[in-house]
XYZ file of C-alpha atoms in Angstrom:
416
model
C 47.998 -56.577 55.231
C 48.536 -55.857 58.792
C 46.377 -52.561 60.750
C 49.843 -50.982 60.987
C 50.568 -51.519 57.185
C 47.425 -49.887 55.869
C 48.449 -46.872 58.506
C 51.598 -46.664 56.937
C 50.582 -46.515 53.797
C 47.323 -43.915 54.791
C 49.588 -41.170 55.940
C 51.821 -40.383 53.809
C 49.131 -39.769 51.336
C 47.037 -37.103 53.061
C 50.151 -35.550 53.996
C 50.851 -35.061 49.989
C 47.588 -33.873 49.693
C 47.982 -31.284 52.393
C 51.212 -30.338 50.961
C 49.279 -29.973 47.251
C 46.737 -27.512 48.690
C 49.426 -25.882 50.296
C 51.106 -25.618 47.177
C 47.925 -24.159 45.290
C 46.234 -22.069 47.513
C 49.579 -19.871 48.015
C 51.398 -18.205 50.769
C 48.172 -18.038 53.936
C 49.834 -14.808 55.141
C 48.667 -11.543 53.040
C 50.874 -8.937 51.781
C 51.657 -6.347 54.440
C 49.260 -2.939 53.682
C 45.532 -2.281 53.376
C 43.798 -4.500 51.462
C 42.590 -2.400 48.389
C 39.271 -2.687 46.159
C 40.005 -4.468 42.472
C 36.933 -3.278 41.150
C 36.677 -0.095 38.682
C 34.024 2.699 39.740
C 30.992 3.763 37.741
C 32.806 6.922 36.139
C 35.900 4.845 34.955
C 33.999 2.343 33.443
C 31.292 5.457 31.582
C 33.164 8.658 32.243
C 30.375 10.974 32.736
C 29.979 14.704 32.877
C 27.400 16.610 35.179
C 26.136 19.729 33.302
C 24.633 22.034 36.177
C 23.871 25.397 33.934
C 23.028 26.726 30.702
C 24.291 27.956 28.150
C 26.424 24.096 27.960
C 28.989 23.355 25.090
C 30.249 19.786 24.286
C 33.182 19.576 22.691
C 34.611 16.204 22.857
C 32.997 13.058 23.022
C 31.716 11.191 25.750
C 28.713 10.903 28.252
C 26.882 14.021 29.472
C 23.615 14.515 32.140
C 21.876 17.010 34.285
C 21.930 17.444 37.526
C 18.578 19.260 37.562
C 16.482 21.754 36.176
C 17.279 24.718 34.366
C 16.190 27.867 32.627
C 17.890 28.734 29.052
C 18.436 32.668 28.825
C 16.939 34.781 26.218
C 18.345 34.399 22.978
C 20.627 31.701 24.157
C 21.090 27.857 22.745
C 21.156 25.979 25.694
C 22.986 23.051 25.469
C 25.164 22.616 21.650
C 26.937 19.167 21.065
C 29.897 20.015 18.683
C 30.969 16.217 19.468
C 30.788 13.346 17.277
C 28.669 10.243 19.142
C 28.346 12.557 21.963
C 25.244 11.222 24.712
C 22.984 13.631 26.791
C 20.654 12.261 29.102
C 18.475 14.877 30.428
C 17.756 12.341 33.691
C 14.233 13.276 33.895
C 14.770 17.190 34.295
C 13.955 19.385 32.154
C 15.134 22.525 29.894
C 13.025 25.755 29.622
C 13.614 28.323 27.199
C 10.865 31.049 28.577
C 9.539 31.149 24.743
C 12.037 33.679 24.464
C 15.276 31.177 23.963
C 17.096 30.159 21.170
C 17.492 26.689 20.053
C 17.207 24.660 23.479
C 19.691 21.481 22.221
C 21.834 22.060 18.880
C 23.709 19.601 17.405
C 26.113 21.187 14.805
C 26.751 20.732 11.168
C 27.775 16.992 10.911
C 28.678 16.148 14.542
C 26.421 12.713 14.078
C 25.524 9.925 16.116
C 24.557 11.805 19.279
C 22.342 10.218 21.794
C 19.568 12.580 23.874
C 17.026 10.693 26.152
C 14.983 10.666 29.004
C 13.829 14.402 29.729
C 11.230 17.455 28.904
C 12.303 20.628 26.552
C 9.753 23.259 27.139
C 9.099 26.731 26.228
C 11.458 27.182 23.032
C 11.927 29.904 21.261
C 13.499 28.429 18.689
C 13.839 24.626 17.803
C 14.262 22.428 20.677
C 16.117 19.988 18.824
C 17.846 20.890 15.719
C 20.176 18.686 14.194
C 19.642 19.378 10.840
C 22.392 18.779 9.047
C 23.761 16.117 11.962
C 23.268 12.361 10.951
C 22.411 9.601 12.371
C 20.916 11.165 15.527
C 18.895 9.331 18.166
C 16.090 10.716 20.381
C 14.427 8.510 23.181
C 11.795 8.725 25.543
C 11.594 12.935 25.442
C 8.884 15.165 26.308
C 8.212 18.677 24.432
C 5.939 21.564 24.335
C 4.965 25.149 24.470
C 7.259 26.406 21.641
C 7.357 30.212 20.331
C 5.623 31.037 17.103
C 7.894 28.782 14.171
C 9.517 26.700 16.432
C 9.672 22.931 15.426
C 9.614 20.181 17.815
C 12.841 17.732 16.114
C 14.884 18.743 12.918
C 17.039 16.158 12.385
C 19.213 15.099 9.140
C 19.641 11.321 7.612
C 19.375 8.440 9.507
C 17.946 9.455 12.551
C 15.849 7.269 15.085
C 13.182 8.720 16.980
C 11.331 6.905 19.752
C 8.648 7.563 22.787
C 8.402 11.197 22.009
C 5.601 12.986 22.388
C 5.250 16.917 20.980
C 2.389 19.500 21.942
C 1.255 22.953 21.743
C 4.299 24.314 19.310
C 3.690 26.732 16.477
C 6.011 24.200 13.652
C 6.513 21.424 12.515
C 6.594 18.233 15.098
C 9.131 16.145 13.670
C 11.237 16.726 10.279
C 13.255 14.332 9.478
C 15.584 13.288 6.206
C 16.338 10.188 4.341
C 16.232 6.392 5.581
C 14.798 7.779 9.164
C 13.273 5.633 11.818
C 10.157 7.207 13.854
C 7.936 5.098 15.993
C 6.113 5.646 19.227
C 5.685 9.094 18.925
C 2.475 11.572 19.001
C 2.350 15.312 17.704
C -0.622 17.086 19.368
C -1.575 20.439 18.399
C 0.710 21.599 16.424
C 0.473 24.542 13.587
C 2.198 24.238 10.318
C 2.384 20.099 10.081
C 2.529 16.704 12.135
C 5.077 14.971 10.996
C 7.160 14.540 8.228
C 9.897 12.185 6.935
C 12.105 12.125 3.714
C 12.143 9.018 1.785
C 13.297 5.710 2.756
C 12.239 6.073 6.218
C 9.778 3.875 8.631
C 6.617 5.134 10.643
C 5.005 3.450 13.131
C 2.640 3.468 15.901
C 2.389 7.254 15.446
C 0.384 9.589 16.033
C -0.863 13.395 14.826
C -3.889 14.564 16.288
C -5.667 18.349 16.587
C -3.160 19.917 13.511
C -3.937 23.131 12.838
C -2.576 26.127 10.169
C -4.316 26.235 7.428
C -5.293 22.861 5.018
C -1.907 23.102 3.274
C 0.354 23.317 6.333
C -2.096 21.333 8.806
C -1.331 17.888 7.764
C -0.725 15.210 9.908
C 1.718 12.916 8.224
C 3.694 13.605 5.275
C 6.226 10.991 3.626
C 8.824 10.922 1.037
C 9.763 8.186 -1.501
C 9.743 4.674 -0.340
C 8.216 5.267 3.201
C 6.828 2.528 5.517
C 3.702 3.385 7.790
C 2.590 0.949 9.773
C -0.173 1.869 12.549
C -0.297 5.127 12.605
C -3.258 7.621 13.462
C -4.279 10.821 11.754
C -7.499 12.577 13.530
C -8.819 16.310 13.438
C -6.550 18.244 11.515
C -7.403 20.764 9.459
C -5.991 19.466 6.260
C -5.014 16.297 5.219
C -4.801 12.926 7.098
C -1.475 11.356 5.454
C 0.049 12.681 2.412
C 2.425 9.681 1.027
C 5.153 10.307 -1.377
C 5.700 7.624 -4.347
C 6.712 4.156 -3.950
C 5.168 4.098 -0.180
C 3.560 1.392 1.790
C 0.892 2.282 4.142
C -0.714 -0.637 6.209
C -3.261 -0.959 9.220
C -3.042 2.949 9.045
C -5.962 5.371 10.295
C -7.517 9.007 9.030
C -10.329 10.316 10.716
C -12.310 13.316 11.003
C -9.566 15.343 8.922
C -10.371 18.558 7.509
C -9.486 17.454 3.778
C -9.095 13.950 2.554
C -8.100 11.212 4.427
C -4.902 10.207 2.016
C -3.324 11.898 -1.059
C -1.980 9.428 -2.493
C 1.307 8.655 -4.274
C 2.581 7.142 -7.747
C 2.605 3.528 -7.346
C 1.755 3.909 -3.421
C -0.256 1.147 -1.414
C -2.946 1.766 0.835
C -3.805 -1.614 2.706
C -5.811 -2.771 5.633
C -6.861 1.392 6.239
C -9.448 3.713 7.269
C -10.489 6.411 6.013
C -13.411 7.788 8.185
C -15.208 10.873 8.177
C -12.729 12.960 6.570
C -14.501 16.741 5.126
C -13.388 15.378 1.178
C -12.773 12.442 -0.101
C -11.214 9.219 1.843
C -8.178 8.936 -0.922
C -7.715 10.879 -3.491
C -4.903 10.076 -6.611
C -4.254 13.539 -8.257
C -2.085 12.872 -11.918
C -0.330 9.572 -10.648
C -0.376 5.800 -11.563
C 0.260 2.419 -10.203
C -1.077 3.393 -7.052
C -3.820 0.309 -5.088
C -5.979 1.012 -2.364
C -6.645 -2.831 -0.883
C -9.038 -4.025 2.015
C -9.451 -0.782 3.361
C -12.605 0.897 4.875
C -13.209 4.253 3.746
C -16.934 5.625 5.101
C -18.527 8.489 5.981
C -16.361 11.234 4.058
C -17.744 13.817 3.051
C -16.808 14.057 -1.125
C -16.632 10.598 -1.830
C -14.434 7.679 -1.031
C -11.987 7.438 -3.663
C -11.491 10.437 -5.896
C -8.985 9.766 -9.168
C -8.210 13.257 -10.670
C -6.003 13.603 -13.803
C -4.233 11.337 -15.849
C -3.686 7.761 -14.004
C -3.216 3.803 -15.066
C -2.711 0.603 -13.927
C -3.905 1.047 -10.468
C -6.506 -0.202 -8.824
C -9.366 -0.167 -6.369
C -9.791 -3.732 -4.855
C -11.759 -5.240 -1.997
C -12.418 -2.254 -0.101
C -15.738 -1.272 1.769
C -16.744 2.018 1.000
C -19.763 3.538 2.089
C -21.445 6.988 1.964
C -22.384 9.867 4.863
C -26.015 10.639 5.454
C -27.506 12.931 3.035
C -25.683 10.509 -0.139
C -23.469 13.114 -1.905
C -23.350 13.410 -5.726
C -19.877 12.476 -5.952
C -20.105 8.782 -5.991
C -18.027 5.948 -4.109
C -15.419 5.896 -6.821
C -15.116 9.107 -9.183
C -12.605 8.647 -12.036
C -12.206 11.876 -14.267
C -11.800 11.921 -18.243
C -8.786 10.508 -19.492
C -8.274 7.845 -16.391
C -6.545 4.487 -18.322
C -6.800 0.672 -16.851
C -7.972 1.123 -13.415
C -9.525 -2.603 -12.254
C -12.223 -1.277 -9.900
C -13.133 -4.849 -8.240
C -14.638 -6.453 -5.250
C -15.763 -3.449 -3.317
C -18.859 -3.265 -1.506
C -20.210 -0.105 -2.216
C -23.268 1.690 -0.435
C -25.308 5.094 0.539
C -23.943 7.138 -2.555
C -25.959 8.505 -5.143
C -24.015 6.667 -7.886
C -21.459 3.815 -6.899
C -19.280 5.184 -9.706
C -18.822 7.856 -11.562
C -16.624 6.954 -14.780
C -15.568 9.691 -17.049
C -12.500 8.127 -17.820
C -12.044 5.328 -20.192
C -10.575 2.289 -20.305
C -11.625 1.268 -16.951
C -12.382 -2.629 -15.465
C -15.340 -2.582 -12.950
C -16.206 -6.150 -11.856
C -17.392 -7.878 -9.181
C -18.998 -5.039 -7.083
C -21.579 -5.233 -4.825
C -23.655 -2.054 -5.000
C -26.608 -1.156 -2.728
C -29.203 1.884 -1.101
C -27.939 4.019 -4.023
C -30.016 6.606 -5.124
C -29.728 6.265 -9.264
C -27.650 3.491 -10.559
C -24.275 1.899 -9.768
C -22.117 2.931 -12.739
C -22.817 6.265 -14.882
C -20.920 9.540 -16.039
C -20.824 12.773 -14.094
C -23.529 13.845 -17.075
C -25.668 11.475 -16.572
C -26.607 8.803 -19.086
C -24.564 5.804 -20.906
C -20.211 5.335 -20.011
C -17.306 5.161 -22.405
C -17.641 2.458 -24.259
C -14.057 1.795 -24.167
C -14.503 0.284 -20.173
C -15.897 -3.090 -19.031
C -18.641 -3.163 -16.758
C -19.705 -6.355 -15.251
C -23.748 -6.973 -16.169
C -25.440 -5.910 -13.471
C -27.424 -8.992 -11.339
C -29.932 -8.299 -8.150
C -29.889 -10.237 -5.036
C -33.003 -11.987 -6.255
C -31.562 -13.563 -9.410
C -28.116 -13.390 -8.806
C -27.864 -17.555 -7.891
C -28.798 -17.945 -11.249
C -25.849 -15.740 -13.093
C -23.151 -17.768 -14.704
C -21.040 -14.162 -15.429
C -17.750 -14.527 -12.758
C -17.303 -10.855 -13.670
C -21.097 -9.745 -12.721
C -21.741 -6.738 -10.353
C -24.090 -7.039 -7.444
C -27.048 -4.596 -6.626
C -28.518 -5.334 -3.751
């Protein structure tokens, strides 16, 4: 092929290309006109509403803030959601209801699924959140405190989630909340008439209730309902009881100190695992007329009555690998005291120290096995009366450290 041939033949094909990219690209002239944006602004893509005073009312749903600060006048709710899946985001400001408001945020009778986040209700006279009969509610990352004599912190009805709160100073309740609730993160911190409580079905975890006051029947600092799940949660220096579990409930890796009752009440056929239970002005758990309960690898010391307390009729629970060890000064109660008519409670692998007695067995029936007693002042396993048990329990024969290589029993006891 000739140098003119190839040309020939070179041409005409970048010309078709030009003419393809031509073709593609489109007319290189643009329309006649400003060129306008094709992108959509913040408010059309979330509509949202400023609210910039109190009293507030949403009625429709939708996406709702503050633009600052404000004051909520005497007697007055200050912000009510009448909106179903309505969102408030108090952006960091805060509502203040003098102690002489009303409810500071009300969501009405079945208007569920609202959203509030990211701000600080203070000074209620009232509630500052009640959503009591609203489901499904969702509170996030909210601050609250100072409320007027019976004002709760959150009242909220089924199905709520409740996360990085944290309550103080209020004269109520710090969180109430119904069936199949979720509540983690939080803390309640000086609070009168209760910590927090939940309905059953719900989860708690990582919580906190600390310095509950009232009086021993209203200052607990966690109660639950059937079926609730605590996980890591903290109960210190309230004036009555640490956790008070409803039946059915698993509590795990959960803490009670320093509580001015026991440490947990606990429920028919309710676990307590991986606990503590730590000087607590009664006993560390105490089972009042309820079965099927276990307390497991938990670490009840230094309270005050004794460390696990059964009262009234109970069976088929049990009291299993736990280390529980008396104050200074050895009270009379024992480690374990089971009362008359207790049936088939295994009482088994505990280490056991610093009581008078290691068990006090007026019930019958009863499987203790396995133990390992020690600095007890009379002997591991006796009556409140003194003198020989039911014969209708099993006791493991009793071994000392010095001859206890040479017992063959699997089931012996251990003093040491």
């Amino acid at each position: 092929m000739t140098r003119s041939e190839g040309l020939a033949r070179f041409y005409p094909a970048i010309a078709a290309m030009f003419a393809a990219g031509t073709a593609l690209a489109g007319p290189l002239n643009p329309p006649p006109g400003p060129i306008a944006s094709t992108y959509k602004t913040l408010t059309e893509v979330q509509p949202r509403t400023p609210i910039s005073s109190v009293p507030f009312t949403i009625s429709s749903r939708g996406s709702y803030y503050l633009t600052q600060s404000m004051s909520v006048p005497t007697g007055q709710v200050g912000i009510t959601i009448n909106a179903l899946g309505a969102t408030l985001d108090l952006s960091g400001f805060t509502l203040d209801g003098g102690l002489t408001s009303n409810d500071l945020i009300r969501v009405n009778s079945m208007q569920g699924n609202a959203t509030i986040r990211n701000g600080a209700l203070r000074g209620m006279g009232a509630d500052a959140i009640h959503a009591l009969d609203a489901d499904g509610l969702t509170v996030e990352n909210m601050t609250i405190d100072q409320g007027a004599a019976g004002g709760r912190g959150i009242v909220t009805g089924r199905g709520a989630t409740i996360s990085g709160v944290y309550i103080r100073e209020i004269q109520g309740q710090g969180i109430v909340a119904s069936y199949n609730s979720i509540i983690k993160n939080c803390a309640v911190q000086i609070a009168i008439d209760g910590g927090i409580f939940v309905d059953g079905g719900s989860t708690v975890s990582n919580c906190t209730a600390v310095n509950i006051g009232g009086t021993a029947a209203t200052g607990f600092g966690f109660s639950f309902g059937t079926g609730t799940i605590a996980t890591d949660c903290n109960s210190r220096g309230n004036v009555g009881d640490g956790f008070i579990t409803g039946y059915e409930s698993l509590l795990r890796g959960c803490s009670s100190t320093a509580n001015g009752a026991n440490g947990f009440v606990i429920g028919q056929n309710t676990r307590i695992v991986d606990c503590v239970s730590s000087s607590n002005a009664a006993s560390g758990v105490r089972s009042l007329d309820v079965g099927g309960w276990a307390v497991e690898r938990s670490t009840l010391t230094n309270n005050a009555s004794t460390g696990v307390s059964v009262e009234g009729i109970s069976s088929q629970s049990r009291i299993d690998g736990n280390v529980i060890q008396g104050p200074t000064g050895m009270p009379s109660q024992g480690g374990v005291r089971i009362s008359a008519g207790v049936a088939t409670i295994v009482i088994v692998n505990n280490q056991i120290s610093q009581f008078t007695q290691g068990v006090v067995l007026d019930g019958q029936r009863c499987r203790i096995t396995g133990n390992a007693f020690s600095a007890l002042t009379f002997v591991p396993v006796a009556n409140s009366a003194g003198g020989g048990i039911n014969a209708n329990n099993l006791v493991g024969p009793q071994v000392t450290s010095a001859n206890i290589a040479a017992a063959s029993n699997p089931f012996a006891n251990t003093l040491q």
